[in-house]
PDB file of C-alpha atoms in Angstrom:
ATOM      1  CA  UNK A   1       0.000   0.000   0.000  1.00  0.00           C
ATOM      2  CA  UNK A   2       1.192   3.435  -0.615  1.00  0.00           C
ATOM      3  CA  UNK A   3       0.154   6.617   1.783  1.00  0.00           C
ATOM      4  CA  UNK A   4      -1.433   9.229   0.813  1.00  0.00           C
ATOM      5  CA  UNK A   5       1.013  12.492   0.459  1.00  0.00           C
ATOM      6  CA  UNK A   6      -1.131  15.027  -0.340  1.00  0.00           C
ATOM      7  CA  UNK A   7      -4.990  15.864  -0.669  1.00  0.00           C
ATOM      8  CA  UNK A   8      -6.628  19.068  -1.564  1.00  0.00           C
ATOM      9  CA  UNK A   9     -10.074  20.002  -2.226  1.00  0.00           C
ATOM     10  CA  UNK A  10     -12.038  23.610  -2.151  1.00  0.00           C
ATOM     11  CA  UNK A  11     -11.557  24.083   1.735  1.00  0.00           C
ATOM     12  CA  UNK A  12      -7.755  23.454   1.293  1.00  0.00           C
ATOM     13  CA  UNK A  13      -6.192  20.582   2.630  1.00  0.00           C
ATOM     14  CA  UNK A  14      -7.760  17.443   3.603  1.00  0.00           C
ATOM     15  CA  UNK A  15      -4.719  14.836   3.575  1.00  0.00           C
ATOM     16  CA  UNK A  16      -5.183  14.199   7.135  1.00  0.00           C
ATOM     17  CA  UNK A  17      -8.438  13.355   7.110  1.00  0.00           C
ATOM     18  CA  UNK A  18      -8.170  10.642   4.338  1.00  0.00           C
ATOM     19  CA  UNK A  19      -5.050   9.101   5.095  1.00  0.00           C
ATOM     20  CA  UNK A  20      -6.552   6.696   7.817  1.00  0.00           C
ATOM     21  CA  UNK A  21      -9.888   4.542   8.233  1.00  0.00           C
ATOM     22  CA  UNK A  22     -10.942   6.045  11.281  1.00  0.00           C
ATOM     23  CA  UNK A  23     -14.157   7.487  10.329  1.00  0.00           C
ATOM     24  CA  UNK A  24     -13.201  11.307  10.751  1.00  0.00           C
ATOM     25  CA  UNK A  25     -14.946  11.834   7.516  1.00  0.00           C
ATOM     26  CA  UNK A  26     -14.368  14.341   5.199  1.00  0.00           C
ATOM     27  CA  UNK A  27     -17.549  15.958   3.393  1.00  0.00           C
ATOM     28  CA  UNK A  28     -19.402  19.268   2.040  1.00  0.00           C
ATOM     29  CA  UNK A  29     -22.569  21.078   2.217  1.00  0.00           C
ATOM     30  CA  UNK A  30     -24.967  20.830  -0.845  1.00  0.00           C
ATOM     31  CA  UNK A  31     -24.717  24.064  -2.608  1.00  0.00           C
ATOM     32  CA  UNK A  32     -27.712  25.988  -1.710  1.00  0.00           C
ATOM     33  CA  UNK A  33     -28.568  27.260  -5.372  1.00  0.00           C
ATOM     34  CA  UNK A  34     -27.595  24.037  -7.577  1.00  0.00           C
ATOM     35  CA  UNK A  35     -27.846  20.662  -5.414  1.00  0.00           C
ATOM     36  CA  UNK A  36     -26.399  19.006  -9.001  1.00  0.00           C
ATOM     37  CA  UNK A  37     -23.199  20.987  -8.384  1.00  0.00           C
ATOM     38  CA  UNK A  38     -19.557  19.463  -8.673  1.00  0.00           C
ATOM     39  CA  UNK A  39     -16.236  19.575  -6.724  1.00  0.00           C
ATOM     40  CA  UNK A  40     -12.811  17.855  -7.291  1.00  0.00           C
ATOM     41  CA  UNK A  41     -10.332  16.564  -5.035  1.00  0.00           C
ATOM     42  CA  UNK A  42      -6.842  16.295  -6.109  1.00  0.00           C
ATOM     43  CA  UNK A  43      -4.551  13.127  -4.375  1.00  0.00           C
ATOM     44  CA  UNK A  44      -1.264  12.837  -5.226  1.00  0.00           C
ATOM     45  CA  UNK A  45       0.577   9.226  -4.303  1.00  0.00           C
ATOM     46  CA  UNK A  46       4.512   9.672  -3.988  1.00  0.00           C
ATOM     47  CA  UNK A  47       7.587   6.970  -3.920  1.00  0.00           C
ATOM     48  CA  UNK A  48       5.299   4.203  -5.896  1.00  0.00           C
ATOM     49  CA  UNK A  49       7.341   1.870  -6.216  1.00  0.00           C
ATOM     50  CA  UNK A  50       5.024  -0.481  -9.029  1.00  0.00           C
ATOM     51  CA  UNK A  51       3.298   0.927 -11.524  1.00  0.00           C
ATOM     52  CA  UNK A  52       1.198  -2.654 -12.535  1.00  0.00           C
ATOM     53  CA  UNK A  53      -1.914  -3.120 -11.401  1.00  0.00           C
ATOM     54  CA  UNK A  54      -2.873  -0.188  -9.469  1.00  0.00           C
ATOM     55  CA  UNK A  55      -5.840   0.066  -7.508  1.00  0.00           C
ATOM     56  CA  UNK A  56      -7.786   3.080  -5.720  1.00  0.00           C
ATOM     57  CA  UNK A  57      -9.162   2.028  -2.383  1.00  0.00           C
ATOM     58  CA  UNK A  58     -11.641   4.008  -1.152  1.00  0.00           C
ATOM     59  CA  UNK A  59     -13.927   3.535   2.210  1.00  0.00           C
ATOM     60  CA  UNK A  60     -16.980   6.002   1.692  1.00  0.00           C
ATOM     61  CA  UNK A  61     -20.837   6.248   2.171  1.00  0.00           C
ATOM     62  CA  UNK A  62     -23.852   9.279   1.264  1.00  0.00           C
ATOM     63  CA  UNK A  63     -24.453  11.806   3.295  1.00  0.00           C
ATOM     64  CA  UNK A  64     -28.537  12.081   3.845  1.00  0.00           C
ATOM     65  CA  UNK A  65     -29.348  13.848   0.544  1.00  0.00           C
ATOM     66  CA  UNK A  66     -30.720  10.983  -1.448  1.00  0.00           C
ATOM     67  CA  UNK A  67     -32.992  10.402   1.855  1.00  0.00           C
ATOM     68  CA  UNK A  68     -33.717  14.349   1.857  1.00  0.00           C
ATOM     69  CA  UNK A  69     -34.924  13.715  -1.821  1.00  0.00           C
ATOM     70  CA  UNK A  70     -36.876  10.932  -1.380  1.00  0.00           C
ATOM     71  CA  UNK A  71     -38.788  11.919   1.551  1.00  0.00           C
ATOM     72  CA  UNK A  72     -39.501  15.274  -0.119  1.00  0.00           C
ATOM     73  CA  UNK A  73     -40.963  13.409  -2.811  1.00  0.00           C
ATOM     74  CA  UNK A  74     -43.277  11.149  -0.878  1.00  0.00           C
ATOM     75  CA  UNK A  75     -44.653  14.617   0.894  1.00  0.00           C
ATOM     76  CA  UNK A  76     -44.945  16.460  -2.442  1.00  0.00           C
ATOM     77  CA  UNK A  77     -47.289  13.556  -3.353  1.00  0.00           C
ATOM     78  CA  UNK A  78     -49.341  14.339  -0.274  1.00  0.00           C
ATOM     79  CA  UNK A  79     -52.285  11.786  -0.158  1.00  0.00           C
ATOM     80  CA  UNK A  80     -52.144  10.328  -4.437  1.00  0.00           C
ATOM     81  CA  UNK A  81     -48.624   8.472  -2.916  1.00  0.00           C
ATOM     82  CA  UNK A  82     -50.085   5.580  -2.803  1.00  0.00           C
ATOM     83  CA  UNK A  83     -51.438   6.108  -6.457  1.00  0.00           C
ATOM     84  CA  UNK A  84     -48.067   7.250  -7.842  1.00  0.00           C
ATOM     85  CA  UNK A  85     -46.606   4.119  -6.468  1.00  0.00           C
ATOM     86  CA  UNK A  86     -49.731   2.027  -7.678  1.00  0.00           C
ATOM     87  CA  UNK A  87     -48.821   3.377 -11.056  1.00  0.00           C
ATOM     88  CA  UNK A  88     -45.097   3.326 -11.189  1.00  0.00           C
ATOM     89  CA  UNK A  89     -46.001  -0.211 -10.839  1.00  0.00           C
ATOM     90  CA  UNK A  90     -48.160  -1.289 -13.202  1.00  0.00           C
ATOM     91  CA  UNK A  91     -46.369   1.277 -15.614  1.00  0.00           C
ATOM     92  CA  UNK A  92     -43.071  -0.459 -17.146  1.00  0.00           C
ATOM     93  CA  UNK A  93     -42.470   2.557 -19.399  1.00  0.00           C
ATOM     94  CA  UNK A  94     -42.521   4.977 -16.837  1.00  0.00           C
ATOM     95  CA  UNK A  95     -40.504   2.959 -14.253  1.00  0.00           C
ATOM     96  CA  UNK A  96     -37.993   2.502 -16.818  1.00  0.00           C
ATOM     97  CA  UNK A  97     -37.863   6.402 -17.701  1.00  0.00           C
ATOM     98  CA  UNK A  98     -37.063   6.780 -13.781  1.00  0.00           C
ATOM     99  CA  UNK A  99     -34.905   4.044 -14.087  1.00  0.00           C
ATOM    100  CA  UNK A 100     -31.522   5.144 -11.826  1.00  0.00           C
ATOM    101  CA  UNK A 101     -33.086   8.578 -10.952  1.00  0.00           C
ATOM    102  CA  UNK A 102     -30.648  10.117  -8.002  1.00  0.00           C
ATOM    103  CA  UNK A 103     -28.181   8.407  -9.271  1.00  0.00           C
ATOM    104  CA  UNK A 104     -27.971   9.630 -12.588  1.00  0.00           C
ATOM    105  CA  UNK A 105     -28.912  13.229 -11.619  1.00  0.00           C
ATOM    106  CA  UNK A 106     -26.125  13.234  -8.962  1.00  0.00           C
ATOM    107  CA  UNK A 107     -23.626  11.264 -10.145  1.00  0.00           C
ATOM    108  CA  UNK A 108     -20.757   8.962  -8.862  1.00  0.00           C
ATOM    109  CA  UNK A 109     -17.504   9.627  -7.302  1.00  0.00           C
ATOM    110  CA  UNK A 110     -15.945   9.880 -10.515  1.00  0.00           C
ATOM    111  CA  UNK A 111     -12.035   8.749 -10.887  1.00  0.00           C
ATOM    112  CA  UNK A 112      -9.647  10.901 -13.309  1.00  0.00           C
ATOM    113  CA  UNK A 113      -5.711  10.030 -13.319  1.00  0.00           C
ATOM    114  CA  UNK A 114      -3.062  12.600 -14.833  1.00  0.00           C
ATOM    115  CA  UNK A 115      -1.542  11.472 -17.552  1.00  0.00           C
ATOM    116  CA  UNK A 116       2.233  13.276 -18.107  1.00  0.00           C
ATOM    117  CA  UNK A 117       2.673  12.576 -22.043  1.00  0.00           C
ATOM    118  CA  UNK A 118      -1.049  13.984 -23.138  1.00  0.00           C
ATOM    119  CA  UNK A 119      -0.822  16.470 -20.022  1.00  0.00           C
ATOM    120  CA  UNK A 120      -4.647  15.698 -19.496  1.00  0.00           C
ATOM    121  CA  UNK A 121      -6.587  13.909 -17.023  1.00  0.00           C
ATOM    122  CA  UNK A 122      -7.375  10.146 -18.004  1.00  0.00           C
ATOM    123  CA  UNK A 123     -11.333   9.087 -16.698  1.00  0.00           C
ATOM    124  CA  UNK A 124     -11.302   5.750 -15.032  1.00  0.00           C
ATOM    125  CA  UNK A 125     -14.361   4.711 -13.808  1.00  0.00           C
ATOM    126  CA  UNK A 126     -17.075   5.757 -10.700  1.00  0.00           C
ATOM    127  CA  UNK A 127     -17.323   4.885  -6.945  1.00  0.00           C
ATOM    128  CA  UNK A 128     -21.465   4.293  -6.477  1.00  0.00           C
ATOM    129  CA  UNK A 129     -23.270   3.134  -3.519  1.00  0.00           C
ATOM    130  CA  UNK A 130     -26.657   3.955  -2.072  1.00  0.00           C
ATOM    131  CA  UNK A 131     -26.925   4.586   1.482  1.00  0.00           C
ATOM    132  CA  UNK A 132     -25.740   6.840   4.105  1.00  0.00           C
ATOM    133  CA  UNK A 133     -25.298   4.119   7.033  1.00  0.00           C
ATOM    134  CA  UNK A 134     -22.704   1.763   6.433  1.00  0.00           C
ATOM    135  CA  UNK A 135     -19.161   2.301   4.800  1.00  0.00           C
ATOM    136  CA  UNK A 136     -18.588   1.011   1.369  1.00  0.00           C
ATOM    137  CA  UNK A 137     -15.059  -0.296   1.082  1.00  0.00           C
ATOM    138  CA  UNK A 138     -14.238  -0.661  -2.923  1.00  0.00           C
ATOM    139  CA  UNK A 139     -11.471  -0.992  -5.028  1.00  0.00           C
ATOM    140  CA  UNK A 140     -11.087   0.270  -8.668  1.00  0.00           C
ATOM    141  CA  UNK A 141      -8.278  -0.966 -10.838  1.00  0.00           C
ATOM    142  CA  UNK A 142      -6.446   2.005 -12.686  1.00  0.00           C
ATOM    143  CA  UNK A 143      -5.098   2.535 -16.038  1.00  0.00           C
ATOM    144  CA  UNK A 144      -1.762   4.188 -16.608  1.00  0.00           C
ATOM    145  CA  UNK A 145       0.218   5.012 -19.555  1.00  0.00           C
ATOM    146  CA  UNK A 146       3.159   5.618 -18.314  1.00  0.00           C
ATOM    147  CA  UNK A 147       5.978   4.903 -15.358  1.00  0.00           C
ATOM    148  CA  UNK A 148       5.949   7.462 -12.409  1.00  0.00           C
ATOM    149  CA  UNK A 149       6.775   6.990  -9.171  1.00  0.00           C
ATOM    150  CA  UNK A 150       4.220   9.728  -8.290  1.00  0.00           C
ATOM    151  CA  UNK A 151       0.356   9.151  -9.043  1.00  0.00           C
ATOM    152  CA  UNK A 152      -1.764  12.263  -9.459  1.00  0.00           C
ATOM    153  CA  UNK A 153      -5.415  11.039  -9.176  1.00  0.00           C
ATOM    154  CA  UNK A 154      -8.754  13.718  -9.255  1.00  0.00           C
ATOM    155  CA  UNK A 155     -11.658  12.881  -7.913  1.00  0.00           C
ATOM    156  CA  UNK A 156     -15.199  15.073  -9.165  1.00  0.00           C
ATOM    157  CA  UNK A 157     -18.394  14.500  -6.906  1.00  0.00           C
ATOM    158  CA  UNK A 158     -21.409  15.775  -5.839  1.00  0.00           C
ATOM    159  CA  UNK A 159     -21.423  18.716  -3.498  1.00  0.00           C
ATOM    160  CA  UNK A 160     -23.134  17.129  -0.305  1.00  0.00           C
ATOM    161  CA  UNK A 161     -23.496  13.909  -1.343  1.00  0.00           C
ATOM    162  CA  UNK A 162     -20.643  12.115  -0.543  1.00  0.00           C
ATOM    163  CA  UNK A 163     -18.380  11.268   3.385  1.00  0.00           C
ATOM    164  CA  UNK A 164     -15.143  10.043   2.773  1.00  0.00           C
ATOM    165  CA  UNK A 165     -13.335   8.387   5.314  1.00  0.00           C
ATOM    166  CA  UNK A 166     -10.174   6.706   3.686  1.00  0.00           C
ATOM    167  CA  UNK A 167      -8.220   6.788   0.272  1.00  0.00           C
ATOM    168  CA  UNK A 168      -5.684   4.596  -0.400  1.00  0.00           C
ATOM    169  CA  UNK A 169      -3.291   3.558  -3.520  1.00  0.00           C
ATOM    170  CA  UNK A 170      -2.080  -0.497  -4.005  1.00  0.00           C
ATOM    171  CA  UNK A 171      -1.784  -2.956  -5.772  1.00  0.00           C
ATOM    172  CA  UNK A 172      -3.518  -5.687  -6.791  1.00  0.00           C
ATOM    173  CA  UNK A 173      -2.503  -8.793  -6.809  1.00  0.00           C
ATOM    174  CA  UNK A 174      -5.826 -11.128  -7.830  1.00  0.00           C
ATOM    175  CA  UNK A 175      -9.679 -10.806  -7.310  1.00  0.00           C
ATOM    176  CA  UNK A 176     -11.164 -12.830  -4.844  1.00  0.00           C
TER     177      UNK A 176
END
């Protein structure tokens, strides 16, 4: 495993509070005038010492804004809830328009890596899991193009949305 050197996001730096699992989480308010709106993180991984099979480890979980959403729906629905439901139901076309709502509005924890020879960030792949309650502990197998013995990762998410606890750089050696 290789520690985390440095972490910055809006509020400056946050290194300490993702170097260790020991849920002193680091999150954000939703922006009050855009509750779609984006911020980056920027980690940067010195002395790695293997280059192959990289992995981002990440322990994370949602704050309470896909509850907030929900429940705000069920009250905007006042008494027809029951009917909205009833019809979501026996609807297939409309359940499949609202097919991965939240998610898809507010995105994942989305995984960039810089890449020296284009001089551009590289997308991997997303972090998703629904649920504020218990941490998800996930892995997500990187893509380099080159030999560095410093990793430069970004990470874009949803204002509000996300509590991360722990970020972490290794290697993998099989799935289980």
């Amino acid at each position: 495993n290789y520690v985390l050197n440095s972490a910055k996001g809006p509020e400056g730096d946050i290194t300490s509070l993702l170097r260790h699992q020991d849920r002193n989480e680091r999150f954000s308010l939703a922006d009050e005038n855009n509750l779609k709106s984006k911020e980056e993180i920027i980690l940067t991984f010195s002395d790695v010492k293997k280059n192959q099979n990289l992995g981002l480890q990440i322990t994370f979980r949602q704050t309470l804004m896909t509850t907030y959403f929900i429940y705000s729906a069920l009250d905007y629905a006042g008494g027809k809830v029951s009917d909205y439901i009833a019809l979501l139901e026996s609807d297939p076309e409309l359940l499949n328009m609202l097919h991965g709502g939240i998610a898809k509005e507010l995105g994942k924890v989305d995984i960039y890596v810089w890449d020296e020879t284009s001089e551009e960030w590289l997308f991997q792949d997303g972090f998703y899991e629904t649920g504020p309650i218990a941490l998800n502990h996930q892995i997500l197998p990187l893509h380099l193009n080159q030999y560095s013995d410093s990793v430069k990762i970004k990470i874009v998410l949803n204002k509000g949305l996300w509590r991360l606890d722990h970020i972490g750089l290794t290697n993998i050696i099989k799935k289980v």
